[in-house]
Coordinates of C-alpha atoms in Angstrom, one line a residue:
Chain V
M1 CA 67.8 2.3 33.2
E2 CA 64.7 3.9 34.8
L3 CA 63.4 6.8 33.2
S4 CA 61.1 9.2 35.4
G5 CA 58.7 12.1 34.6
F6 CA 59.0 14.1 31.7
S7 CA 62.2 11.9 30.0
A8 CA 60.5 8.3 30.5
Y9 CA 57.1 10.7 27.7
L10 CA 59.6 12.1 25.6
V11 CA 61.0 8.2 24.6
S12 CA 57.8 6.8 24.6
F13 CA 56.7 9.6 22.2
L14 CA 59.1 9.9 20.2
T15 CA 58.7 5.5 19.4
F16 CA 55.6 6.3 18.8
A17 CA 55.9 8.9 16.5
G18 CA 58.4 7.1 14.8
I19 CA 56.4 3.9 14.5
Y20 CA 54.0 6.3 13.2
A21 CA 56.9 7.9 10.5
V22 CA 57.2 3.4 9.6
L23 CA 53.6 3.6 8.4
A24 CA 53.7 7.1 7.5
L25 CA 56.3 5.9 5.1
G26 CA 54.7 3.1 4.1
L27 CA 51.7 5.0 2.7
N28 CA 53.7 7.5 0.7
M29 CA 55.5 4.9 -1.1
Q30 CA 51.2 3.8 -2.2
W31 CA 50.1 7.2 -2.6
G32 CA 53.0 9.6 -2.5
F33 CA 54.7 7.9 -5.3
T34 CA 52.0 6.6 -7.5
G35 CA 49.0 7.7 -6.2
Q36 CA 47.4 4.7 -5.5
F37 CA 44.5 5.3 -2.8
N38 CA 45.1 2.7 0.1
I39 CA 42.6 3.5 3.0
G40 CA 42.9 0.6 5.0
V41 CA 46.5 1.6 6.8
A42 CA 44.7 -0.2 9.3
G43 CA 44.2 -3.5 7.8
F44 CA 48.0 -4.1 7.6
F45 CA 49.5 -2.3 10.3
A46 CA 47.2 -4.8 11.9
V47 CA 48.2 -8.4 10.6
G48 CA 51.8 -7.1 10.9
A49 CA 51.6 -6.5 14.6
Y50 CA 49.8 -9.4 14.9
T51 CA 52.2 -11.7 13.0
T52 CA 54.6 -11.0 14.5
A53 CA 52.7 -11.6 18.5
I54 CA 52.1 -15.2 17.0
L55 CA 55.8 -15.4 16.0
T56 CA 57.3 -14.0 18.9
T57 CA 55.0 -14.5 22.3
P58 CA 55.9 -17.9 24.5
G59 CA 53.4 -20.8 24.0
S60 CA 49.6 -20.6 24.5
P61 CA 46.1 -22.4 24.3
A62 CA 44.3 -19.5 24.3
Y63 CA 45.4 -18.3 20.6
L64 CA 48.0 -20.0 17.7
G65 CA 51.5 -20.4 18.4
G66 CA 53.5 -18.1 20.3
F67 CA 56.3 -20.1 18.5
G68 CA 58.7 -18.0 21.3
M69 CA 60.9 -16.8 18.0
P70 CA 63.6 -13.6 18.3
F71 CA 62.3 -10.5 17.5
L72 CA 63.9 -10.1 14.3
V73 CA 61.8 -13.7 12.7
G74 CA 58.7 -11.7 14.6
L75 CA 59.3 -8.9 12.5
G76 CA 60.4 -10.6 8.8
G77 CA 57.2 -12.3 9.7
A78 CA 54.9 -9.4 10.2
V79 CA 56.2 -8.0 6.3
I80 CA 55.8 -10.9 5.1
T81 CA 51.7 -11.9 6.0
S82 CA 51.3 -7.7 5.1
S83 CA 52.6 -8.1 1.9
I84 CA 51.3 -11.3 1.1
I85 CA 48.3 -9.4 1.3
G86 CA 49.8 -6.5 -0.3
V87 CA 49.8 -8.8 -3.5
I88 CA 46.1 -9.9 -3.4
I89 CA 44.8 -6.7 -2.3
G90 CA 47.2 -5.3 -5.7
L91 CA 45.9 -7.5 -8.2
I92 CA 42.5 -7.4 -7.7
T93 CA 42.5 -4.0 -8.2
A94 CA 45.8 -3.0 -10.2
R95 CA 43.7 -2.5 -13.1
L96 CA 40.9 -0.8 -11.7
R97 CA 41.1 3.4 -10.6
T98 CA 41.8 4.9 -7.3
D99 CA 38.6 4.8 -6.2
Y100 CA 38.0 1.3 -6.6
L101 CA 40.9 0.7 -4.5
A102 CA 40.1 3.3 -1.6
I103 CA 36.9 1.1 -1.7
A104 CA 38.8 -2.2 -1.7
T105 CA 41.0 -0.9 1.0
I106 CA 38.3 0.6 3.0
G107 CA 36.7 -3.1 3.3
I108 CA 39.7 -5.5 3.8
A109 CA 40.2 -3.8 6.8
E110 CA 37.4 -3.7 8.1
I111 CA 37.3 -7.7 7.6
I112 CA 41.2 -8.0 9.0
R113 CA 39.4 -6.2 11.8
L114 CA 36.4 -8.8 12.1
F115 CA 38.6 -11.5 11.7
L116 CA 40.8 -11.0 14.7
K117 CA 37.7 -10.2 16.9
N118 CA 36.0 -13.6 15.8
E119 CA 38.5 -16.1 15.5
D120 CA 39.7 -16.7 19.3
W121 CA 41.5 -19.9 17.9
L122 CA 43.7 -18.1 15.4
T123 CA 44.1 -13.9 17.5
N124 CA 42.2 -14.8 21.1
G125 CA 39.7 -12.9 20.0
V126 CA 38.6 -9.1 21.8
R127 CA 40.7 -10.2 24.7
G128 CA 44.0 -9.3 22.7
I129 CA 47.4 -11.1 22.5
P130 CA 49.1 -9.9 25.9
A131 CA 52.7 -10.2 26.9
V132 CA 54.8 -9.2 23.5
Q133 CA 58.4 -8.8 24.8
R134 CA 60.8 -6.6 23.4
P135 CA 64.3 -7.2 21.6
F136 CA 67.0 -7.3 24.4
A137 CA 64.1 -8.9 26.8
D138 CA 65.6 -9.7 29.6
T139 CA 68.9 -8.4 29.3
A140 CA 71.2 -5.8 30.8
L141 CA 70.3 -3.6 27.2
D142 CA 66.5 -4.1 27.5
S143 CA 64.8 0.1 28.0
P144 CA 63.0 1.8 26.5
L145 CA 65.7 4.1 25.7
T146 CA 67.3 1.4 23.1
Y147 CA 63.3 0.1 21.7
L148 CA 63.2 3.6 20.7
L149 CA 67.1 3.6 19.5
V150 CA 65.7 0.0 17.3
V151 CA 62.5 1.7 16.0
A152 CA 65.0 4.9 15.2
L153 CA 67.5 2.9 13.4
F154 CA 64.2 1.4 11.2
V155 CA 63.1 4.7 10.3
V156 CA 65.9 5.6 9.7
G157 CA 66.5 2.8 7.1
V158 CA 63.1 2.6 5.3
Y159 CA 63.4 6.3 4.9
F160 CA 67.1 5.2 3.5
L161 CA 65.7 2.3 0.9
V162 CA 62.0 4.7 0.5
E163 CA 64.4 7.4 -0.9
R164 CA 66.4 5.8 -3.0
A165 CA 63.4 3.9 -4.3
Y166 CA 62.1 7.5 -5.3
V167 CA 65.2 8.6 -7.4
S168 CA 65.5 5.2 -9.3
P169 CA 64.1 5.1 -12.6
W170 CA 61.7 2.8 -10.9
G171 CA 60.4 5.5 -9.0
R172 CA 60.6 8.4 -11.5
V173 CA 58.3 5.6 -13.1
L174 CA 55.8 5.3 -10.3
R175 CA 55.3 9.2 -10.5
A176 CA 54.9 9.4 -14.6
I177 CA 51.8 6.8 -13.8
R178 CA 50.4 9.0 -10.9
E179 CA 50.6 12.7 -13.4
N180 CA 49.5 11.0 -16.3
E181 CA 49.1 7.1 -16.7
P182 CA 47.8 7.3 -20.8
A183 CA 51.3 8.6 -21.4
S184 CA 53.0 5.9 -19.5
A185 CA 51.5 3.5 -20.4
A186 CA 52.5 5.4 -24.5
A187 CA 55.8 5.0 -23.5
G188 CA 55.2 1.6 -22.6
K189 CA 55.5 0.5 -19.0
D190 CA 53.4 -2.1 -17.5
I191 CA 50.9 0.2 -15.6
A192 CA 49.7 -3.2 -13.8
R193 CA 52.1 -4.2 -12.6
F194 CA 54.3 -1.3 -11.5
R195 CA 51.4 -0.2 -9.2
L196 CA 51.5 -3.7 -8.0
Q197 CA 55.1 -3.9 -6.5
A198 CA 54.8 -0.5 -5.5
F199 CA 51.6 -1.5 -3.7
V200 CA 52.8 -4.6 -1.9
V201 CA 56.4 -2.5 -0.8
G202 CA 54.6 -0.3 1.0
S203 CA 52.5 -2.4 2.2
A204 CA 55.2 -4.2 3.5
I205 CA 56.2 -1.3 5.1
M206 CA 52.9 -1.1 6.7
G207 CA 53.8 -4.6 7.7
L208 CA 57.2 -3.7 10.0
G209 CA 55.4 -0.6 11.1
G210 CA 52.5 -2.9 12.5
G211 CA 55.0 -5.1 14.3
L212 CA 57.5 -2.3 15.4
Y213 CA 54.1 -0.9 17.5
A214 CA 53.1 -4.7 19.2
H215 CA 56.6 -4.8 20.5
F216 CA 56.4 -1.5 21.8
F217 CA 53.3 -1.7 23.5
G218 CA 53.2 -5.2 24.7
F219 CA 50.0 -5.9 23.5
V220 CA 47.8 -6.0 20.6
S221 CA 43.5 -6.2 20.5
P222 CA 41.3 -5.0 17.6
E223 CA 40.7 -2.1 19.3
A224 CA 43.8 -0.3 18.7
F225 CA 42.9 -0.7 14.6
R226 CA 39.9 1.1 13.9
P227 CA 39.9 3.6 10.8
L228 CA 41.2 6.0 13.5
Y229 CA 44.0 5.5 14.5
G230 CA 45.0 2.8 12.1
T231 CA 43.9 4.0 8.9
F232 CA 43.1 8.5 9.2
L233 CA 46.2 9.9 11.9
I234 CA 48.4 8.4 9.4
W235 CA 46.5 10.2 5.8
V236 CA 47.1 13.2 8.1
M237 CA 50.2 12.8 8.8
L238 CA 51.0 12.4 5.8
I239 CA 49.0 15.0 3.7
A240 CA 50.6 17.9 7.0
G241 CA 54.4 16.4 6.1
G242 CA 53.6 16.8 2.6
S243 CA 52.7 13.7 0.3
G244 CA 55.9 12.3 -2.5
N245 CA 58.4 13.8 -0.3
N246 CA 60.0 11.2 2.6
R247 CA 61.1 13.6 4.8
G248 CA 57.5 15.4 5.1
A249 CA 56.1 12.6 5.9
I250 CA 58.6 11.7 8.7
L251 CA 58.0 15.5 9.9
G252 CA 54.3 14.9 9.4
A253 CA 54.3 12.0 11.9
V254 CA 56.1 13.9 14.7
I255 CA 54.1 17.2 14.1
V256 CA 50.4 15.7 14.3
W257 CA 51.3 12.8 16.7
G258 CA 52.8 15.8 18.7
L259 CA 49.3 17.3 18.4
W260 CA 47.4 14.7 18.9
S261 CA 49.1 13.5 22.6
G262 CA 48.6 17.2 23.1
T263 CA 44.9 17.5 22.6
E264 CA 45.4 14.5 25.2
M265 CA 46.7 16.1 27.5
L266 CA 44.3 19.2 26.9
T267 CA 41.3 17.4 27.4
G268 CA 42.7 15.2 30.4
M269 CA 42.2 18.4 32.3
L270 CA 38.3 18.3 32.0
P271 CA 37.4 16.2 34.7
S272 CA 36.3 12.4 33.7
E273 CA 32.9 11.7 33.1
Y274 CA 33.1 13.4 30.5
S275 CA 35.8 11.2 28.6
T276 CA 33.8 10.2 25.5
Q277 CA 33.1 13.7 24.6
A278 CA 37.0 14.8 25.0
A279 CA 38.2 11.6 22.6
A280 CA 35.4 13.2 20.3
L281 CA 36.9 16.7 20.6
R282 CA 40.1 15.5 19.4
V283 CA 38.8 13.7 16.4
L284 CA 36.9 16.2 15.9
L285 CA 39.9 18.6 15.9
I286 CA 42.7 16.8 14.2
G287 CA 39.7 15.7 11.1
A288 CA 39.1 19.7 10.9
L289 CA 42.9 20.1 10.6
L290 CA 42.6 18.0 8.1
Q291 CA 39.9 19.6 5.7
V292 CA 42.5 22.8 6.6
I293 CA 45.2 21.9 5.1
L294 CA 43.1 20.0 2.2
V295 CA 41.8 24.1 1.7
T296 CA 45.0 26.2 2.4
R297 CA 48.5 24.1 2.1
P298 CA 47.4 21.1 0.4
E299 CA 50.8 19.9 -0.4
G300 CA 51.9 20.0 2.2
I301 CA 54.4 22.3 4.9
L302 CA 57.5 20.1 2.8
P303 CA 55.9 20.0 -0.7
E304 CA 57.4 17.2 -3.2
K305 CA 60.6 18.5 -5.2
A306 CA 61.8 17.5 -8.3
P307 CA 65.0 14.5 -7.0
R308 CA 67.9 15.0 -8.6
L309 CA 68.2 12.0 -10.3
I310 CA 71.2 10.1 -10.3
A311 CA 71.8 9.4 -14.4
R312 CA 72.9 13.2 -14.0
R313 CA 75.2 13.3 -10.6
R314 CA 77.0 10.9 -12.4
D315 CA 77.5 12.2 -16.1
K316 CA 79.2 15.9 -14.0
Q317 CA 81.8 13.7 -12.2
Chain T
M1 CA 11.8 -23.4 4.1
N2 CA 10.3 -21.5 6.9
E3 CA 14.0 -20.1 7.5
I4 CA 15.0 -19.7 3.7
V5 CA 11.9 -17.4 3.5
Q6 CA 12.1 -15.5 6.5
L7 CA 15.2 -14.0 5.4
L8 CA 14.8 -13.5 2.1
I9 CA 12.3 -11.2 4.1
Y10 CA 15.4 -9.3 6.4
G11 CA 17.0 -9.5 3.3
V12 CA 14.5 -7.1 1.7
V13 CA 14.2 -4.7 4.7
L14 CA 17.8 -4.8 4.9
G15 CA 18.1 -4.6 0.6
S16 CA 15.8 -1.6 0.6
I17 CA 17.9 0.3 3.0
L18 CA 20.7 0.1 1.5
T19 CA 19.3 1.0 -1.4
M20 CA 18.1 4.3 -0.3
G21 CA 22.6 5.2 0.6
A22 CA 23.0 3.7 -2.2
I23 CA 21.5 5.6 -5.0
G24 CA 23.0 9.1 -3.1
V25 CA 26.4 7.6 -3.4
S26 CA 26.0 6.3 -7.7
M27 CA 24.8 9.8 -7.6
I28 CA 27.7 11.8 -6.4
F29 CA 29.5 9.8 -8.4
G30 CA 28.5 9.7 -11.5
I31 CA 28.0 14.3 -11.2
L32 CA 31.3 14.8 -8.9
R33 CA 33.2 11.7 -9.9
F34 CA 34.3 11.1 -6.3
A35 CA 33.3 8.2 -3.8
H36 CA 32.3 9.9 -1.1
F37 CA 33.3 8.4 1.8
A38 CA 31.3 10.3 4.5
H39 CA 27.7 8.9 3.1
G40 CA 27.8 6.2 5.8
D41 CA 28.3 9.8 8.3
F42 CA 25.5 11.5 6.9
M43 CA 23.1 8.4 7.5
T44 CA 23.8 8.5 11.3
L45 CA 23.8 12.2 11.5
G46 CA 20.0 11.7 9.8
A47 CA 18.9 9.6 11.7
Y48 CA 20.2 11.6 14.9
I49 CA 19.1 14.7 13.4
G50 CA 16.0 12.6 13.0
L51 CA 15.7 12.0 17.2
A52 CA 16.2 15.7 18.3
F53 CA 12.9 16.6 16.2
I54 CA 11.0 14.3 16.9
S55 CA 11.8 14.6 21.0
A56 CA 12.2 18.2 20.4
F57 CA 8.0 18.2 20.2
G58 CA 7.2 14.7 21.3
L59 CA 6.4 14.1 17.9
S60 CA 5.6 10.1 17.0
P61 CA 8.9 8.5 15.4
W62 CA 7.9 8.3 12.2
W63 CA 8.0 12.8 11.8
A64 CA 12.0 11.4 12.4
L65 CA 12.3 10.6 8.8
P66 CA 10.9 13.6 6.7
S67 CA 13.0 15.3 10.0
G68 CA 15.6 14.3 9.5
M69 CA 15.5 14.2 5.3
I70 CA 15.0 17.8 5.4
G71 CA 17.8 18.8 7.7
M72 CA 20.5 16.1 6.1
A73 CA 19.8 17.6 3.2
A74 CA 20.3 20.9 4.7
V75 CA 23.7 19.7 5.8
A76 CA 24.5 17.8 3.3
V77 CA 24.5 21.3 1.0
L78 CA 26.2 23.2 3.2
I79 CA 29.0 20.9 3.6
D80 CA 29.6 21.0 0.2
K81 CA 29.4 25.0 0.1
V82 CA 31.6 25.3 2.9
L83 CA 33.8 22.7 2.7
Y84 CA 34.0 20.5 -0.8
Q85 CA 33.2 23.5 -3.3
R86 CA 36.5 24.3 -2.3
I87 CA 38.5 21.2 -2.7
R88 CA 36.7 20.3 -5.9
R89 CA 38.9 22.6 -8.8
T90 CA 41.6 20.1 -7.7
Q91 CA 41.7 16.5 -8.5
P92 CA 38.9 14.9 -7.4
V93 CA 40.6 12.5 -5.3
I94 CA 41.5 14.9 -2.3
L95 CA 37.6 15.2 -2.6
L96 CA 38.0 11.5 -1.5
I97 CA 40.7 12.5 1.1
S98 CA 38.2 14.9 2.9
S99 CA 35.0 13.0 2.2
F100 CA 37.1 11.0 4.8
G101 CA 38.3 13.2 7.1
M102 CA 34.9 14.2 7.3
A103 CA 33.5 10.9 7.9
L104 CA 35.1 11.1 11.3
V105 CA 34.2 14.5 12.1
I106 CA 30.4 13.9 11.3
R107 CA 30.2 11.1 13.8
A108 CA 32.9 12.6 16.7
A109 CA 30.6 15.5 16.5
V110 CA 27.9 13.3 16.5
Q111 CA 29.2 11.2 19.4
L112 CA 29.8 14.7 21.1
I113 CA 25.9 15.7 20.5
W114 CA 24.7 13.2 21.3
G115 CA 26.6 10.5 23.2
S116 CA 27.8 7.4 22.6
D117 CA 25.3 5.1 23.8
N118 CA 22.5 3.3 22.1
Q119 CA 19.4 5.1 21.5
S120 CA 16.4 4.2 20.1
Y121 CA 13.3 6.3 18.7
A122 CA 10.2 4.6 20.5
K123 CA 10.1 2.4 23.7
G124 CA 9.2 -0.7 24.8
I125 CA 8.9 -3.8 21.6
Q126 CA 7.2 -3.8 18.8
F127 CA 4.7 -7.9 18.1
P128 CA 5.0 -8.8 14.8
W129 CA 2.8 -9.8 13.2
R130 CA 2.7 -14.0 12.4
L131 CA 1.3 -15.3 9.4
D132 CA 0.3 -18.4 9.1
I133 CA 1.6 -19.6 5.6
L134 CA 5.0 -21.7 6.0
G135 CA 4.7 -22.7 9.6
G136 CA 4.1 -19.0 10.6
L137 CA 6.3 -16.4 9.1
R138 CA 7.2 -13.2 11.4
I139 CA 6.5 -9.7 10.0
K140 CA 7.0 -7.0 11.9
P141 CA 4.6 -3.7 10.8
D142 CA 8.2 -2.0 11.0
H143 CA 9.7 -3.5 8.2
V144 CA 6.7 -3.8 6.0
W145 CA 6.6 0.4 6.2
I146 CA 10.0 0.8 5.2
V147 CA 10.2 -1.4 2.2
L148 CA 6.5 0.3 1.2
I149 CA 8.0 3.9 2.2
A150 CA 11.7 2.9 0.6
F151 CA 9.6 2.1 -2.8
A152 CA 7.5 5.3 -2.7
L153 CA 11.2 7.4 -2.4
V154 CA 12.6 5.6 -5.7
V155 CA 9.5 6.3 -7.6
A156 CA 9.4 9.7 -6.4
V157 CA 13.9 10.1 -7.6
H158 CA 12.0 8.3 -11.1
L159 CA 10.1 10.5 -11.8
F160 CA 12.4 13.6 -10.8
L161 CA 15.1 12.5 -13.0
T162 CA 12.9 11.4 -15.6
R163 CA 10.0 14.1 -15.5
T164 CA 11.5 17.4 -14.4
K165 CA 14.4 19.6 -16.0
M166 CA 17.0 19.9 -13.4
G167 CA 16.3 15.7 -13.2
K168 CA 17.5 15.7 -16.8
A169 CA 19.8 18.2 -16.2
M170 CA 21.4 15.4 -14.0
R171 CA 21.5 12.4 -15.8
A172 CA 23.1 14.6 -18.5
M173 CA 25.6 16.0 -16.5
S174 CA 26.6 12.3 -15.4
D175 CA 26.4 10.8 -19.1
N176 CA 29.0 13.6 -20.4
M177 CA 29.6 16.1 -18.2
D178 CA 31.6 18.4 -21.2
L179 CA 28.8 18.2 -23.7
A180 CA 26.5 19.1 -20.9
L181 CA 28.3 21.8 -19.7
I182 CA 28.3 22.7 -23.2
T183 CA 24.8 23.0 -23.8
G184 CA 24.6 25.6 -21.2
I185 CA 23.8 23.1 -18.0
P186 CA 24.2 25.0 -15.0
A187 CA 27.0 23.0 -12.7
E188 CA 26.4 24.6 -9.4
R189 CA 23.0 23.8 -9.5
V190 CA 23.1 20.2 -10.0
I191 CA 25.5 20.1 -7.7
T192 CA 23.5 21.6 -5.2
W193 CA 20.2 18.8 -6.0
T194 CA 23.0 16.3 -5.7
W195 CA 23.3 16.5 -2.3
V196 CA 20.1 16.9 -1.6
I197 CA 18.8 14.2 -3.0
G198 CA 22.4 12.3 -1.7
G199 CA 21.7 13.8 1.9
G200 CA 18.4 13.5 2.0
L201 CA 18.3 9.5 1.2
A202 CA 22.3 9.2 3.5
A203 CA 19.1 10.1 5.9
A204 CA 15.9 8.2 5.1
A205 CA 18.3 4.9 5.2
G206 CA 19.7 5.9 8.9
V207 CA 16.2 6.4 9.7
F208 CA 15.2 2.9 8.5
L209 CA 18.1 1.5 10.5
G210 CA 17.5 3.3 13.7
I211 CA 13.3 2.1 13.5
D212 CA 14.9 -1.3 12.8
T213 CA 17.5 -1.8 14.9
R214 CA 19.1 1.3 17.6
L215 CA 20.6 4.8 16.9
Y216 CA 24.3 4.7 17.5
P217 CA 27.4 6.9 16.4
V218 CA 28.8 4.0 14.3
M219 CA 25.5 3.1 12.9
G220 CA 26.4 4.4 9.5
W221 CA 30.0 3.5 9.2
T222 CA 29.0 0.1 9.3
A223 CA 26.7 0.8 6.6
L224 CA 29.0 1.6 4.5
L225 CA 31.0 -1.2 3.3
P226 CA 27.8 -2.5 1.8
V227 CA 26.3 1.1 0.5
F228 CA 29.4 1.0 -1.2
A229 CA 29.0 -2.6 -2.9
A230 CA 25.7 -2.0 -3.9
A231 CA 26.6 1.2 -5.7
I232 CA 29.5 -1.0 -6.8
L233 CA 27.6 -3.8 -8.2
G234 CA 24.4 -1.8 -10.0
G235 CA 27.3 -0.3 -11.4
I236 CA 28.3 2.8 -10.3
G237 CA 26.5 6.7 -11.3
R238 CA 23.8 4.8 -12.4
P239 CA 20.9 5.3 -9.4
Y240 CA 18.8 2.8 -10.9
G241 CA 21.8 -0.2 -10.6
A242 CA 21.8 0.5 -6.8
I243 CA 18.3 -0.2 -6.3
A244 CA 19.0 -4.0 -7.9
G245 CA 22.7 -4.4 -6.8
G246 CA 21.1 -3.4 -2.7
M247 CA 18.8 -5.9 -3.2
V248 CA 20.9 -8.3 -4.2
I249 CA 24.2 -7.5 -1.3
G250 CA 20.2 -6.8 1.2
I251 CA 19.6 -10.4 0.6
A252 CA 23.0 -12.4 0.0
M253 CA 24.0 -11.1 3.5
E254 CA 21.4 -12.2 5.2
M255 CA 20.7 -15.5 3.7
S256 CA 24.6 -16.1 4.6
T257 CA 23.9 -16.4 8.4
L258 CA 22.7 -19.4 7.4
V259 CA 25.7 -20.9 6.3
I260 CA 28.9 -18.5 8.9
P261 CA 28.8 -16.7 11.5
A262 CA 26.2 -13.6 11.4
A263 CA 29.4 -11.3 12.9
Y264 CA 30.2 -11.7 9.2
K265 CA 27.8 -10.2 7.2
P266 CA 29.6 -7.2 6.1
A267 CA 32.1 -9.3 4.7
V268 CA 29.4 -11.0 2.4
A269 CA 29.1 -7.6 0.7
F270 CA 32.8 -7.4 0.5
A271 CA 33.1 -10.9 -1.7
I272 CA 30.2 -10.0 -3.8
M273 CA 32.2 -6.7 -4.1
V274 CA 35.0 -7.8 -5.3
V275 CA 34.0 -11.1 -7.4
M276 CA 32.5 -8.2 -9.5
L277 CA 35.2 -5.4 -9.6
V278 CA 37.0 -8.6 -11.0
V279 CA 34.8 -9.8 -13.2
R280 CA 32.4 -6.9 -14.3
P281 CA 33.8 -4.1 -13.1
Q282 CA 31.4 -1.8 -14.9
G283 CA 29.1 -3.0 -12.9
L284 CA 24.8 -4.7 -14.2
F285 CA 24.0 -2.4 -15.5
K286 CA 27.2 -0.2 -17.4
G287 CA 28.3 2.1 -14.9
T288 CA 30.4 5.2 -16.1
L289 CA 33.4 3.6 -14.9

């Protein structure tokens, strides 16, 4: 099935928005629920993408693997490796205040990028890993539209998981820690442990997003995981959509990705000698947008609402 | 032996530069209670403001330092008045997000105005002095000036903090915010001065970086991690600790090239920071954790 023109663009747009929605949901688990400030999203994103790329590509002497594994094994690996990174960072920072977590995560993201760039034996360095296949490759089902459906499936799946986590007693503890740490500690909750759990689950979801990205884009290289694309856009999505609100995270991903792609179309009309300036102008606009949101509507488009608690719903029956 | 001393010299130069950034980060954290993520890009912008000034008036490269510092101090105060002040009433962590956004905005603006190519203050190669002790050390005159001027600036900050009324008010706010406000310290004026000093020192760090190597839009962003590491190592909120932290991080980063590839220099700063966060999170000089 070949798509043409606008519909092909729309499919690609929605797939990207879906992948960003997964990443934003992961960030929402960390920041929106628990108040953990992770500005190293790009690091977890990159680890997920590279893991699945190494696991699923056919063998190559240029980098470790590939192992030619199936799609789902690649995604599983992506989730596992990013969780491991999450455990390490979480263990170091779970007891510290959130500013330190921010600094530590930005450090780990930069070091992961340095590592991916310099360790040729593992990642093929700056040349990146090409030819990451979509699932159902070489079958009749293989098309951009099928992959959009796969991504949509994952978005829905992750959404239900995090939404369930949000209303659960576990999610309630996370929000309690976010709102009032001493009170939650006084209520006998092990703050460091809950924080670590939320951080690892969030990291795992980001790794999944990275895996989905690798199979969609077909090519991973360190440049794709610079702080701008890998971290900043996702933060703007979550803040714009409404941090703490899972539907807000998805809505924010679609809207901000729309704005970001829209400005690309606008600056694409400029003559090509201005292309670097045009890219800078787009960043300037999206950065200004973030500041306007923070000043005028910090709760986002869909503010967080107190959930209907599961226990209360059962009482009514 | 020769190589080690040579790296030690480079380390002291880098340490001086990092100190300039770390003092600002530390003071901003002490008084405004947030990690200022745009500080690296303050360094970049300060360096470029200096470049714009000297190329507009055809002056010698050293004029970049005072002009960059004054220009950046003004921009820092402006950013605070236009943006941070409005957000300050909510939680400090929102300021953190805002400053992270500001970092990208500043970098994009620098790219937009000056382009993304490498630039330098002075054309041509500077010949280093050769010292015949320890088998021929090479010292660039620029490096000597960087260390001397950085030292002078540190002394100036020290005198400001200990001898002037504003400096004392600043230390008071950093030590105990509530007590300071009760005694009638003008909070807004103290905050303005914090930005003047933070922005000015960031520009000094940027200009030094530009003199040492080149100017490019991500120069400050890549220095941000070592600057934070220096501030944490010294005890965040402690300007004096920042000096020790800057030197340790700078020397460790340069020395590390003996054993690991130079590309991993920022990772060394990060590793020291992580060890510090685990072992002694309050820093060498007990910061306001």
